[in-house]
Coordinates of C-alpha atoms (C1' of nucleotides) in Angstrom, one line a residue:
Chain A
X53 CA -18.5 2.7 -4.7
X54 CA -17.2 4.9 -2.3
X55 CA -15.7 7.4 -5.1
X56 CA -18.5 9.1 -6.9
X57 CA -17.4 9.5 -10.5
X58 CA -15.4 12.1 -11.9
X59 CA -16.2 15.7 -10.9
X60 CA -16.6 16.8 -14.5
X61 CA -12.9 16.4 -14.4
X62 CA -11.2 17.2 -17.8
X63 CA -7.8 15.5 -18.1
X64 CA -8.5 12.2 -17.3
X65 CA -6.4 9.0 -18.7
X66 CA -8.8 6.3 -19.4
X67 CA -6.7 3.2 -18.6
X68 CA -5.6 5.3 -15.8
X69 CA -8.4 5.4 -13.7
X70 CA -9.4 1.4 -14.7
X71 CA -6.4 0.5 -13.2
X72 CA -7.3 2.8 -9.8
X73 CA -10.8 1.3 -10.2
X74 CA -9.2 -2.7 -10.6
X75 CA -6.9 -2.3 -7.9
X76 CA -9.8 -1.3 -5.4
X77 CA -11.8 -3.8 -6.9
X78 CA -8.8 -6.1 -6.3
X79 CA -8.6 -4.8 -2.2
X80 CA -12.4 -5.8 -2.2
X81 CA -11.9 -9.2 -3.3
X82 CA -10.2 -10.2 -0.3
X83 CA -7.0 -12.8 -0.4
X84 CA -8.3 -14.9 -2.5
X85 CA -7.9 -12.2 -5.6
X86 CA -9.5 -11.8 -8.4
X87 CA -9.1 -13.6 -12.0
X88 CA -9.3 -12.5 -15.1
X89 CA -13.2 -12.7 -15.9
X90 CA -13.8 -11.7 -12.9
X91 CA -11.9 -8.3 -13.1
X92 CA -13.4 -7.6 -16.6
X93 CA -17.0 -7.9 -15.4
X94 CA -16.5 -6.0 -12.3
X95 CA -14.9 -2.9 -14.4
X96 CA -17.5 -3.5 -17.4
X97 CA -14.5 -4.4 -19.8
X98 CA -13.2 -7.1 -21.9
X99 CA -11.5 -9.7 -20.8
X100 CA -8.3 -8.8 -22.7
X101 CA -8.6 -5.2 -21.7
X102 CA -8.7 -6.6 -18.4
X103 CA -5.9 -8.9 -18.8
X104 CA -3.7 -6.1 -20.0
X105 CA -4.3 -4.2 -17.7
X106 CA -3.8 -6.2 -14.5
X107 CA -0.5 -7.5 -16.5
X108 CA 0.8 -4.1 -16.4
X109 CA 0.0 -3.5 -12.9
X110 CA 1.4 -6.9 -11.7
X111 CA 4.7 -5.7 -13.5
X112 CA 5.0 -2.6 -11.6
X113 CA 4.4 -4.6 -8.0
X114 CA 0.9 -3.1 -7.7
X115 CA -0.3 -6.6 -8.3
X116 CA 1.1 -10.3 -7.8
X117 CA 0.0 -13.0 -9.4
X118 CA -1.3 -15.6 -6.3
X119 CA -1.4 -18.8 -8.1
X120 CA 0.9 -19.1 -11.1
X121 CA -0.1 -16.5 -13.9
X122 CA -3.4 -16.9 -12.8
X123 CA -5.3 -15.0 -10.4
X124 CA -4.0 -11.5 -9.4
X125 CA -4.3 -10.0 -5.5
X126 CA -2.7 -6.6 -4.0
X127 CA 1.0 -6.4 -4.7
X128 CA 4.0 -6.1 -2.3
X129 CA 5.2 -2.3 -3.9
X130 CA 1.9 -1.4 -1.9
X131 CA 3.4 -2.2 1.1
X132 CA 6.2 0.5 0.5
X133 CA 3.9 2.8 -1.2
X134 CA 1.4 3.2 1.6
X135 CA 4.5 3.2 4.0
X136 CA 6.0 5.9 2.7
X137 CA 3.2 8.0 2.2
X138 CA 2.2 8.0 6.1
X139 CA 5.8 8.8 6.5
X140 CA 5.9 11.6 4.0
X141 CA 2.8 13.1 5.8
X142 CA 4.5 14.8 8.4
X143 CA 2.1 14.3 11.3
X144 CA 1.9 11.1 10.6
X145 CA 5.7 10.7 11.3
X146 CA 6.0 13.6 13.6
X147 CA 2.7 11.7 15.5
X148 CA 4.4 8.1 15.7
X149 CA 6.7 8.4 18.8
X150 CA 4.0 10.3 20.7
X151 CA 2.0 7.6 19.7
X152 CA 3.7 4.9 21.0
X153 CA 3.7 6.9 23.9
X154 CA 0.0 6.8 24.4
X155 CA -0.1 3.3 23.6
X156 CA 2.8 2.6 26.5
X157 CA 1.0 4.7 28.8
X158 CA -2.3 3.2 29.0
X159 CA -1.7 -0.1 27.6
X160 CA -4.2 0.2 24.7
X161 CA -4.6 0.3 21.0
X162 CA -3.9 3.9 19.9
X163 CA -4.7 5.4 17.0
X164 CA -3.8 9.0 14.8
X165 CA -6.2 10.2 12.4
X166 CA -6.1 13.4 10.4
X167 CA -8.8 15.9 9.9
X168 CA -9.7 15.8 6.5
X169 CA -12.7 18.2 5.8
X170 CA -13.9 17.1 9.6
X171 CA -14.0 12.9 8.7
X172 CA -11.5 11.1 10.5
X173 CA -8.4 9.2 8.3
X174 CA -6.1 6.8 10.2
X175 CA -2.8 7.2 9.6
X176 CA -1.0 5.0 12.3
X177 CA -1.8 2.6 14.8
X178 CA 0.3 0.9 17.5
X179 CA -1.3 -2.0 18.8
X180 CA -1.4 -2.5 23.1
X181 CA 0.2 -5.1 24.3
X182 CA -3.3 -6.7 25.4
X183 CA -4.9 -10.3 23.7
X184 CA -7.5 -8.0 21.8
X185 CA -6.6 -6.8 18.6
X186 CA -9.0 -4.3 16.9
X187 CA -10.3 -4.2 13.4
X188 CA -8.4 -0.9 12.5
X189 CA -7.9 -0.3 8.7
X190 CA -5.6 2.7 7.8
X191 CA -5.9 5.0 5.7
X192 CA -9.4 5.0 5.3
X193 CA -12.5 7.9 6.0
X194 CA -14.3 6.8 9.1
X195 CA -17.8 7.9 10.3
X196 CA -17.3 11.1 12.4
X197 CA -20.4 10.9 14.4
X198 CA -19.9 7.8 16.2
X199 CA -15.7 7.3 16.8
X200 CA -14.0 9.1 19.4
X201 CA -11.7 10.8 17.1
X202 CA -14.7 11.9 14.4
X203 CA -16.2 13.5 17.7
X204 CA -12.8 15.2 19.4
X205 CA -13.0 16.9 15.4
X206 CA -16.4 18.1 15.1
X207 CA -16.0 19.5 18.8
X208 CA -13.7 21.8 17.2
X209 CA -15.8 23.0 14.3
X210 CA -18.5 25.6 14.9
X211 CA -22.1 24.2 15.0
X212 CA -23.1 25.8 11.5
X213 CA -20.7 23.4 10.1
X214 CA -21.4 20.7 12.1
X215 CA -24.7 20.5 11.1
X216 CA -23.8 20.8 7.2
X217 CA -21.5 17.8 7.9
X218 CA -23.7 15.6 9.5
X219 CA -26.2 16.8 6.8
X220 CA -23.9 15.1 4.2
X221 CA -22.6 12.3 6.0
X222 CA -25.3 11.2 7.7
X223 CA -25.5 9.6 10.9
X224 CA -25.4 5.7 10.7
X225 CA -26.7 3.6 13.1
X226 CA -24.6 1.2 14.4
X227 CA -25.8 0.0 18.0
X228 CA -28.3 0.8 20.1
X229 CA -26.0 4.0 21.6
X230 CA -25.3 5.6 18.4
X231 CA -26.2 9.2 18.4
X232 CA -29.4 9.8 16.5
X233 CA -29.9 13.1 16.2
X234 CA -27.6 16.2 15.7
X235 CA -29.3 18.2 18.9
X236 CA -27.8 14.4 21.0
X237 CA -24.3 14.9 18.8
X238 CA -24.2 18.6 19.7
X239 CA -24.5 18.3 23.2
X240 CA -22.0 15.6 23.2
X241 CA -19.4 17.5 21.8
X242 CA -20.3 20.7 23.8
X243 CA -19.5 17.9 26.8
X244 CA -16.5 16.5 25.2
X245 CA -15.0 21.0 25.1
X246 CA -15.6 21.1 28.7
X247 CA -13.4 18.5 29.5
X248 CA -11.4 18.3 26.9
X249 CA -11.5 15.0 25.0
X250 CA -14.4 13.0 23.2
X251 CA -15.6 9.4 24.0
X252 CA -16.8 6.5 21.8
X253 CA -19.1 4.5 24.8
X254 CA -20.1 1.0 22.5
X255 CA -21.2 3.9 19.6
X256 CA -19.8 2.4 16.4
X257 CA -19.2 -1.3 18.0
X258 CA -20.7 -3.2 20.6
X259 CA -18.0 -3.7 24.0
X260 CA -15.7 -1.5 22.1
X261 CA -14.7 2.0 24.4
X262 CA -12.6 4.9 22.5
X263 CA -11.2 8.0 23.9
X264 CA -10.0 10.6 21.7
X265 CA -8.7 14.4 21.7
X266 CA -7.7 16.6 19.1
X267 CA -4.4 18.1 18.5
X268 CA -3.6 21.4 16.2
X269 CA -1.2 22.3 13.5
X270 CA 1.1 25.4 14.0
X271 CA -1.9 27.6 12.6
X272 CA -4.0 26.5 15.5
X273 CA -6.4 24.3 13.5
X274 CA -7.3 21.0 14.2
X275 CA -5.5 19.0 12.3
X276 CA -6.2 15.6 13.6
X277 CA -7.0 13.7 16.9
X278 CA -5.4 10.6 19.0
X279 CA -7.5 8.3 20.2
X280 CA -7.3 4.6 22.4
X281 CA -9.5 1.9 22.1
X282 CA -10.2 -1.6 24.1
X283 CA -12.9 -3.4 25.5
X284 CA -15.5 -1.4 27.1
X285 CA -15.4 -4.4 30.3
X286 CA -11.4 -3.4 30.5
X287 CA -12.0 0.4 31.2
X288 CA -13.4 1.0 34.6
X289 CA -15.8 3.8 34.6
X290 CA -13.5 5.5 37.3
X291 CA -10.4 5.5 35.2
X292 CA -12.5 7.1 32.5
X293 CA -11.4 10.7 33.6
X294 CA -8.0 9.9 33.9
X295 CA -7.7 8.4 30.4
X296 CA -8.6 11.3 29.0
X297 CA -6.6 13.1 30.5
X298 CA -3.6 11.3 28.6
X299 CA -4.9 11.2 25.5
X300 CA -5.7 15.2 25.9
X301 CA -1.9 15.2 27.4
X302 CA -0.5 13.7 24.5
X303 CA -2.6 15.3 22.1
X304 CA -1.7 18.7 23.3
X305 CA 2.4 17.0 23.1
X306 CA 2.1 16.1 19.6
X307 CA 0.0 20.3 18.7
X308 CA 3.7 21.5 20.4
X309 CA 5.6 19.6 18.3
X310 CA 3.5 20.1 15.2
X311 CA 4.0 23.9 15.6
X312 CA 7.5 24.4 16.6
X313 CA 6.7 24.1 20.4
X314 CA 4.7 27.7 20.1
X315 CA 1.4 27.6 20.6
X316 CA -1.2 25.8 22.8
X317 CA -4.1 24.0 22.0
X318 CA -7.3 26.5 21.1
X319 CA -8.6 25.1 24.5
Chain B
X174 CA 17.3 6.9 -21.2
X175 CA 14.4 5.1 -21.3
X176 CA 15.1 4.2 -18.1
X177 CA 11.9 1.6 -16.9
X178 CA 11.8 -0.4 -19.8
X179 CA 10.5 -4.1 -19.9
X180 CA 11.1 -8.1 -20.8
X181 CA 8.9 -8.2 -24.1
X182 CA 5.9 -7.7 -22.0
X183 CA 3.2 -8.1 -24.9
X184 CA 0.4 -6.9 -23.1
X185 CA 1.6 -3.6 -21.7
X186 CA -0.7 -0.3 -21.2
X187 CA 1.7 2.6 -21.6
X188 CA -0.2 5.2 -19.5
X189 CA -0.8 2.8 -16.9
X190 CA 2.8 1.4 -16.9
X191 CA 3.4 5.1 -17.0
X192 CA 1.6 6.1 -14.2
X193 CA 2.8 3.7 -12.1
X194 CA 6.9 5.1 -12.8
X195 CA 5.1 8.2 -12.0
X196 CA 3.8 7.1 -8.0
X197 CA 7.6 5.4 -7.9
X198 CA 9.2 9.3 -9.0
X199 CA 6.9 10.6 -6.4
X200 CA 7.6 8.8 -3.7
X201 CA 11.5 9.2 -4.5
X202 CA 10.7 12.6 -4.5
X203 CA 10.2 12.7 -0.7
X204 CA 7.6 14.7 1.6
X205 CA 8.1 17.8 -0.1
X206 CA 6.4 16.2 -3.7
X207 CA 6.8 17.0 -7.2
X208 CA 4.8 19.6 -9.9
X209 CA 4.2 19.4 -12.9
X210 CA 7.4 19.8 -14.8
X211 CA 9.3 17.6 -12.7
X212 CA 7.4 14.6 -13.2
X213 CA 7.4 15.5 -17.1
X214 CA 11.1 15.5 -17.3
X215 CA 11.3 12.6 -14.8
X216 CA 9.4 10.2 -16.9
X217 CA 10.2 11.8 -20.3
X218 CA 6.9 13.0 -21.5
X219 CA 5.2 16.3 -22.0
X220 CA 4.5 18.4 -19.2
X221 CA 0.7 18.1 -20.5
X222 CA 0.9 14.4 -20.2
X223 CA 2.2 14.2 -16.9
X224 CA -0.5 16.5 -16.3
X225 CA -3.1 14.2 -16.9
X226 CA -1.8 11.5 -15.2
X227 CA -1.0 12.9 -12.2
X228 CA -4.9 14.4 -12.0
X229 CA -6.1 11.2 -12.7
X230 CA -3.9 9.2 -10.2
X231 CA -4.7 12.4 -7.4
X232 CA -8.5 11.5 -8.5
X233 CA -8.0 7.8 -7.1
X234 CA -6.5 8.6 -4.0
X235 CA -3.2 7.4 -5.3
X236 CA -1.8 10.8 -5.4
X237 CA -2.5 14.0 -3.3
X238 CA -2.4 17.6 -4.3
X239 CA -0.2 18.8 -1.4
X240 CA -0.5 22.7 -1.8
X241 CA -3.8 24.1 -3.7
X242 CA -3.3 22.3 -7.0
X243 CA 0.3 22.4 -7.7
X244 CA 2.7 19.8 -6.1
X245 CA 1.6 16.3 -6.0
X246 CA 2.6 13.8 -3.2
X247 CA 1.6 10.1 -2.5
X248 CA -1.8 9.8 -1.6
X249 CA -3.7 8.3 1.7
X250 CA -5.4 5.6 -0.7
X251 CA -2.1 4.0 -0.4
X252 CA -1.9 3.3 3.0
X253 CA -5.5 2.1 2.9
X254 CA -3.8 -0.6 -0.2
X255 CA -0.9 -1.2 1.3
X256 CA -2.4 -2.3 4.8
X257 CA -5.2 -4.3 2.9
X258 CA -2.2 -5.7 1.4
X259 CA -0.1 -6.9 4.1
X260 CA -3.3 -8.1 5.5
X261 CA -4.1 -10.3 2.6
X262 CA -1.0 -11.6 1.9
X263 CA 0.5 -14.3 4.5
X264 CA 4.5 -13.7 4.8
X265 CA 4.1 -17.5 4.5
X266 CA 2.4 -17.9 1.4
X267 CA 5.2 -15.9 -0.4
X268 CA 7.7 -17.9 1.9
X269 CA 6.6 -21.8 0.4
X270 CA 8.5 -21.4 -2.6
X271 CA 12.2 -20.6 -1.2
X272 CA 11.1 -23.0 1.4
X273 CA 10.7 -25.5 -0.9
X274 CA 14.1 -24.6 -2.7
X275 CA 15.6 -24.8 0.7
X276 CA 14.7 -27.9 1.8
X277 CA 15.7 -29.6 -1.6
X278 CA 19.1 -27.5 -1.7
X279 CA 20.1 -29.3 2.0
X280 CA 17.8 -32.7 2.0
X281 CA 15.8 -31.6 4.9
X282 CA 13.4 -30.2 7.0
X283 CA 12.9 -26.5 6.6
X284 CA 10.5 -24.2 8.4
X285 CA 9.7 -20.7 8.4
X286 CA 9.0 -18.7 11.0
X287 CA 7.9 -15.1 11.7
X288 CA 8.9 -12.8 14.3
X289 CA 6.2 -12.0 17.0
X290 CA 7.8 -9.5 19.6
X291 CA 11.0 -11.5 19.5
X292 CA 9.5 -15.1 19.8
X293 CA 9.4 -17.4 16.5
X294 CA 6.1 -18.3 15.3
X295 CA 6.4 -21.1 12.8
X296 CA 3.4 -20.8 9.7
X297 CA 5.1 -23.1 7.0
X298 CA 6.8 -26.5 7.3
X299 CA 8.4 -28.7 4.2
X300 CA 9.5 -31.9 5.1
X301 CA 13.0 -33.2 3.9
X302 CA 13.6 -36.4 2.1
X303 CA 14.7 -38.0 4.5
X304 CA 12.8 -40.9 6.7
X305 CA 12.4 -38.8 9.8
X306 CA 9.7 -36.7 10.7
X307 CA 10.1 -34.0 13.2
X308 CA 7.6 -32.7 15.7
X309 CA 7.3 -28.8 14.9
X310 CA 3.8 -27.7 15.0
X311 CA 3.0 -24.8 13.4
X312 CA 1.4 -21.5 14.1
X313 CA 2.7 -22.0 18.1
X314 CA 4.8 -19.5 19.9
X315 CA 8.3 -21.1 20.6
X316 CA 11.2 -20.5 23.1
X317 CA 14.0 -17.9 21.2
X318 CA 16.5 -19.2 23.5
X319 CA 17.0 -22.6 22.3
X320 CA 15.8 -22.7 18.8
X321 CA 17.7 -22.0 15.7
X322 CA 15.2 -19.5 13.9
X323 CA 14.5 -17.8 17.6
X324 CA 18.3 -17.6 18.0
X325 CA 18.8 -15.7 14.3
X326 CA 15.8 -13.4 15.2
X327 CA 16.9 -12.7 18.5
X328 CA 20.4 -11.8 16.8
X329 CA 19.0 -9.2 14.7
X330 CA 17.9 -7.2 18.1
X331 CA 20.3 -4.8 20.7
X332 CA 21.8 -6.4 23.7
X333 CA 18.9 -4.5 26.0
X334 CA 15.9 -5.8 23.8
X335 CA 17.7 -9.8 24.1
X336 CA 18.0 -8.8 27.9
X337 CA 14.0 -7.7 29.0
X338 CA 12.7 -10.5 26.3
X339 CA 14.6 -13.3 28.1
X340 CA 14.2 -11.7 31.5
X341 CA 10.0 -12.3 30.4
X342 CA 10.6 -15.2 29.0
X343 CA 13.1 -17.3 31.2
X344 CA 15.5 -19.9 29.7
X345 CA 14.2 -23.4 30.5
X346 CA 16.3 -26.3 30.5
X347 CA 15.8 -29.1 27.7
X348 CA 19.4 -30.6 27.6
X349 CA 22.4 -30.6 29.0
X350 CA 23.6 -28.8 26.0
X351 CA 20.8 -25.9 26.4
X352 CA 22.4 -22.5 27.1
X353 CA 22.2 -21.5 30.8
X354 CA 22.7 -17.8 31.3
X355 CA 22.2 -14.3 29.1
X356 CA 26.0 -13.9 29.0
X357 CA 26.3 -17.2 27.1
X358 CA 23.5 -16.9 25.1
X359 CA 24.6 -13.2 23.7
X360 CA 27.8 -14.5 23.3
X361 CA 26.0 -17.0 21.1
X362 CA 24.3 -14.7 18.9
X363 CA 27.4 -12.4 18.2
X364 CA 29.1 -15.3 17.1
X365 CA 25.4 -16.1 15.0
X366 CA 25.7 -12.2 13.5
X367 CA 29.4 -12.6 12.4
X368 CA 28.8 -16.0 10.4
X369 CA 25.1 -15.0 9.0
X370 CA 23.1 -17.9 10.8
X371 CA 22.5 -19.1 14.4
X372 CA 22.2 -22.7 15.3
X373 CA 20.8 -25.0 17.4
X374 CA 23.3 -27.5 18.5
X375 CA 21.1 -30.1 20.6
X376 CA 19.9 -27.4 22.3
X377 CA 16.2 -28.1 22.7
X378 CA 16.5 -31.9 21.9
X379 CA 19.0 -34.6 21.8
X380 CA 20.1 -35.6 18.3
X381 CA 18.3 -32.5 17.2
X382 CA 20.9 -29.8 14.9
X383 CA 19.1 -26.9 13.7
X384 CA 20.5 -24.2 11.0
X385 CA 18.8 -20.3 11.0
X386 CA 18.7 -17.4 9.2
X387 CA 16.9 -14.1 9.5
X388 CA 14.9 -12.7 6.5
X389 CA 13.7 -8.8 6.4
X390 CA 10.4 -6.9 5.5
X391 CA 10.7 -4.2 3.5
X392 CA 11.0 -1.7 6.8
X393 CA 14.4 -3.7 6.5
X394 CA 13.2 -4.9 10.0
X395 CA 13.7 -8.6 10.9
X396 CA 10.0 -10.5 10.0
X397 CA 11.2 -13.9 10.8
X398 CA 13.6 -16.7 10.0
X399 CA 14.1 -19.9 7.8
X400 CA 15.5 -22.8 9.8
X401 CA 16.5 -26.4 8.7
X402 CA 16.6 -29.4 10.9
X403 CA 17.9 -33.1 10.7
X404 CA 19.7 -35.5 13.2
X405 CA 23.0 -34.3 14.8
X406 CA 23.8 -37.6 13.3
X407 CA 23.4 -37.1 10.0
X408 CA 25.2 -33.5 9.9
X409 CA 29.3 -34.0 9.5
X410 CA 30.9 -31.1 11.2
X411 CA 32.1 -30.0 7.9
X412 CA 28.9 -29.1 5.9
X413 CA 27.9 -27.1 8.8
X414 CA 29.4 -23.8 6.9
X415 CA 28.2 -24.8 4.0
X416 CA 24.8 -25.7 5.2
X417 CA 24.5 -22.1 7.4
X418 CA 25.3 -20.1 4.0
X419 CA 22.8 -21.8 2.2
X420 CA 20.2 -20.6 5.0
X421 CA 21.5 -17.4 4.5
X422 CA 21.6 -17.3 1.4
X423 CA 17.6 -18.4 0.7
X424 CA 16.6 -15.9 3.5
X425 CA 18.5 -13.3 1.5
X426 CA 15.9 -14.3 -1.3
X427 CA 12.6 -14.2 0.4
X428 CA 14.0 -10.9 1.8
X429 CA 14.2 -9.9 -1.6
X430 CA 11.0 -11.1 -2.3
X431 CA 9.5 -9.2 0.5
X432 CA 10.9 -5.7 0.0
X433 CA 9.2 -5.6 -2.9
X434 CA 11.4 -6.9 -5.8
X435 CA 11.0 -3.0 -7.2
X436 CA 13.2 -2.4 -10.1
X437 CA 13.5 -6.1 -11.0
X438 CA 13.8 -4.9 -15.2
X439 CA 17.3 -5.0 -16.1
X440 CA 17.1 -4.4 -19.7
Chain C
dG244 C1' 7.9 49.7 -12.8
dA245 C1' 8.8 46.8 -16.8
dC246 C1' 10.7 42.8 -18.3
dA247 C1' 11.8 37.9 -18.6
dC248 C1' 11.5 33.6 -16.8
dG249 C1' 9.6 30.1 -14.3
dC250 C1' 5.5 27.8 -13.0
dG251 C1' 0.7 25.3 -13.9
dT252 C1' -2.9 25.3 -17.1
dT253 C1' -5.5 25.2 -21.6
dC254 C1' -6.6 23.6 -26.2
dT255 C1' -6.5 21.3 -30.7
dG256 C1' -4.8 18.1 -34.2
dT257 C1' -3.0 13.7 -35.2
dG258 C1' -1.4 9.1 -35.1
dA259 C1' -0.1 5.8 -32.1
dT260 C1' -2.5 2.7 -29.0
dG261 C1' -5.8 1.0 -26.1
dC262 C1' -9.8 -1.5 -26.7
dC263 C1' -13.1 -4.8 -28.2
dG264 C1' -14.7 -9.0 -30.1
dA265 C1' -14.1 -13.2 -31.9
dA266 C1' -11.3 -17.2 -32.0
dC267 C1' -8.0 -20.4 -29.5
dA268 C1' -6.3 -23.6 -26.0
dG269 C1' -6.5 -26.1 -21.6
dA270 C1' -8.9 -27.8 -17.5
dC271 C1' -12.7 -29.7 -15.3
dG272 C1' -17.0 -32.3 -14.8
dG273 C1' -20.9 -34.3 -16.4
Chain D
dC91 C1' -16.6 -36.9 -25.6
dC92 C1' -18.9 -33.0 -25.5
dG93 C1' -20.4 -28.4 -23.0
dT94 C1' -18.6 -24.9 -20.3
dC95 C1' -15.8 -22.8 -17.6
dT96 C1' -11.1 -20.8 -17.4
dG97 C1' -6.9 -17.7 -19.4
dT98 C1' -4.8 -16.4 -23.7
dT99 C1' -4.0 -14.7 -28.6
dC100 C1' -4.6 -11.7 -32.5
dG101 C1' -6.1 -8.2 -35.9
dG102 C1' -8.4 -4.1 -37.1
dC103 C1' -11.0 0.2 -36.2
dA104 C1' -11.9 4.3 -33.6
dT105 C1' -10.6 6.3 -29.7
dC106 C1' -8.0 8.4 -26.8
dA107 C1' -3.6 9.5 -25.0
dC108 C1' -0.1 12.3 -26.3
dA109 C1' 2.9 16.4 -27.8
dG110 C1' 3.5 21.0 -28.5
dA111 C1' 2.4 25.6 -28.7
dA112 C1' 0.1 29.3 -26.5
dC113 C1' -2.0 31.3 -22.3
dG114 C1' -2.3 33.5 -17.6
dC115 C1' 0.0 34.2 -13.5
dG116 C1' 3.3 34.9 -9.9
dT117 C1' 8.5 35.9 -8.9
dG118 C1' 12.6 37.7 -9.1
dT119 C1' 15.9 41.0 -11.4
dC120 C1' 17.7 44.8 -13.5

DNA sequence: GACACGCGTTCTGTGATGCCGAACAGACGG
DNA sequence: CCGTCTGTTCGGCATCACAGAACGCGTGTC
C-alpha cells in the first residue's frame, strides 16, 4: 500500500519480498495477528505457501505464534532489529542524549526525525513526563506539510523544490488549519527562517501544538530536525518564542556534534 | 559450517530463512554495514545470491543501501516493526506462561509486574492452590518501598535513582515491620542484589511474605518483576532460599523470552 | 603508466525448490 | 450429524532461486 511495486527492479527473490509484504501485512493486523487464511488472501497466495512462509519467519523471531501454533503477530527479534538500526544510524544515537535534553528542558514529548528526500522519519522519541502521551510511531514517513519537523525541513530546501515536493506528496487535509495551498506553506516557512524554527499550531491534529528546528550534518545539509509536542491548551502563546528558542538551541547542539563541533547551522 | 541450521522444520523457505540470517549478519556487522561479498561468505552462498537478497530486503525497507549502492545496513522499516511490535505485544501476555509455571513450582500466588519509572505496575495475576485469596489488583501503580516486586526493581537501579524516587514517593507506614528510612531500605536491596530476589517480610501487611525477582527486556534493562505471595504462616524459614531461587530462576526465563530467544537452534 | 587485485554488477543455464491445488483432520455451530 | 470454517499434509510440475564465470570499475603497487 504504501510501497508502490518494484521499480523495474531486476534481482528480486520471490519468497523474499512475500515475506516483507506478510510481515507488513502482519503490523497492519493489529495484536490480534493474523492466521493462516487470512495471510494467504491478503498476499494472493495459497494457504500452504502462506503457511510456509510465516513458519519460516516465526523461526527466525520475525514472527511468534500468539495462540498455540495458530495465529502468527510481530515477533520479539523485531524489537532488537529496529533497536539496533536507530542505533547504527548515527544521528539517531549521536541525537538521543540531546534529546533527552530537550525533553528535560521543556517538559514535553520530543521527537528526532531524519531528512529523507525532505519527508520527515522518526527515529527516537522520549516521552515528557506529563499524563498525555502522543501517538508517535517510529520509523515511519510523515506528511511534511503539516508537522513541525516536515516544515523546519522544507524551510531549508529552495522553493523550486519545495514546490516539486508538495507536487508529489500532496498536501492532506487534516483539520481546519492545515495549510492548503503551497503560496500559505511558502510563507510559513519563509516565517519559520526568520526566526529560526517551524510550528505545528493544531495542523495535522486537533489541540496538538509542535515546535521543531532543523539541525545539519558536517556538510551543512539538513539532515534532520527536533521537534516537541503537547497539548495546544498547555503551551501559553507567550512561551511560544521561548520554546523555540530551545528546540533551535538544541538543534543547533546536536548540527555541532554531528560535524565534529565545526560548523554552524546554515542560519 | 552450516552454521543456522534447524529442528526438522518441514515447512522451511530457504531464501526466506536465508534472508533473515542475512538482516542477523547485518546487524552483527555494526553501523559501518556489510557489501556484497561479505554477506556471500557470511552466509555461504554466491556473491550473486546474496546480491539478490540483500536488493530485495533493501527494497522492503528491511535493509538500507548506506553509501550509493554498495554497503548495506539495517533499514528504518525496522524500527517502524519493531515499535509496532512492542506496541502489540503486552510484556504480560508473554509473561502468563512462566507465571503459570511459577505459581505451580511454589503453590502460590504469583504476579507480574512491570516497571513504570521505578514503581511496579502489576498486569497478570495467577492464583495459587491454596484457599486464600489475596487483594492485588492489577494494572494499579504500587509503593516500591514495601513490596517485594518494587523492592527487586528498585534493586536493579543506582543508589541516587533509589534516593530522588523515594524522596517523590515517601515511605508510608503499613506495619510495624515496614522499613522506615532510605538507609535501611538500600541496605535492604544490597542484601536483595547479592541473593537474586527481594522480599517482602510483612512489610505492607501482617501475615503477608512476599518473594521477587527482576526480569530484563532485551535493552538488558530491568522491565519488571515476578513476585509470589502466601501467609507468613505458611512459609518455614527454611524454603525461603529455596523459594527466592525459584523466583529467580523463572525471571531468568521470561528474560530469556523477552530478549528475543535469537539463536535458540542448537543442532 | 601499466598491471593486478579487489570490489559490485551482469547474464545465462540448470536443477533444486518454492508453489499450488487438492485432500485431510479437528473445531464449532446449526 | 452434517456443512463450513479452521490449520495441516502431501505430491508433482514449472518456476525461480541459485551458482559460477565474465564484465567494468576503481585502488593500490611496483
Amino acid at each position: 500500500m504504501p510501497n508502490i511495486e518494484h521499480t523495474e527492479d531486476r534481482y528480486r527473490v520471490q519468497s523474499v519480498a512475500r515475506a516483507a509484504a506478510l510481515l507488513e501485512l502482519v503490523a497492519d493486523a493489529g495484536p490480534q495477528g493474523l492466521g493462516v487464511t487470512e495471510m494467504a488472501q491478503g498476499l494472493g497466495v495459497a494457504k500452504s505457501t502462506a503457511l510456509s512462509l510465516s513458519r519460516t519467519l516465526a523461526h527466525a523471531g520475525l514472527l511468534r505464534s500468539l495462540d498455540v501454533g495458530a495465529r502468527y503477530g510481530l515477533g520479539l527479534n523485531l524489537l532488537r532489529l529496529g533497536d539496533l538500526a536507530s542505533q547504527q544510524t548515527s544521528i539517531g544515537e549521536l541525537g538521543l542524549p540531546v534529546l533527552h535534553q530537550l525533553s528535560q528542558a521543556t517538559g514535553m514529548t520530543a521527537r528526532l526525525a531524519i531528512n529523507e528526500n525532505g519527508y520527515p522519519i522518526f527515529l527516537e522519541r522520549v516521552d515528557g513526563g506529563g499524563p498525555v502521551r502522543f501517538h508517535a510511531p517510529l520509523g515511519q514517513r510523515e506528511e511534511p506539510h503539516c508537522t513541525a519537523a516536515g516544515k523546519a525541513i522544507l524551510a531549508q530546501m529552495d522553493e523550486a523544490s519545495v514546490r516539486q515536493l508538495i507536487e508529489e506528496a500532496g498536501m492532506r487535509v487534516h483539520t481546519p488549519k492545515t495549510l492548503r495551498s503551497v503560496e500559505e506553506l511558502l510563507h510559513d516557512l519563509e516565517r519559520a527562517r526568520q526566526v529560526g524554527f517551524a510550528l505545528d499550531d493544531e495542523e495535522e491534529a486537533e489541540g496538538v501544538f509542535c515546535v521543531g528546528a532543523a539541525f545539519f550534518d558536517h556538510q551543512g545539509r539538513c539532515a534532520g530536525a527536533l521537534s516537541v509536542t503537547d497539548l495546544k491548551l498547555d503551551v501559553p502563546l507567550r512561551e511560544v518564542q521561548a520554546l523555540g528558542q530551545s528546540v533551535h538551541a538544541h538543534a543547533e547542539r546536536l548540527t555541532t556534534i554531528l560535524s565534529g563541533s565545526r560548523r554552524m547551522a546554515r542560519r
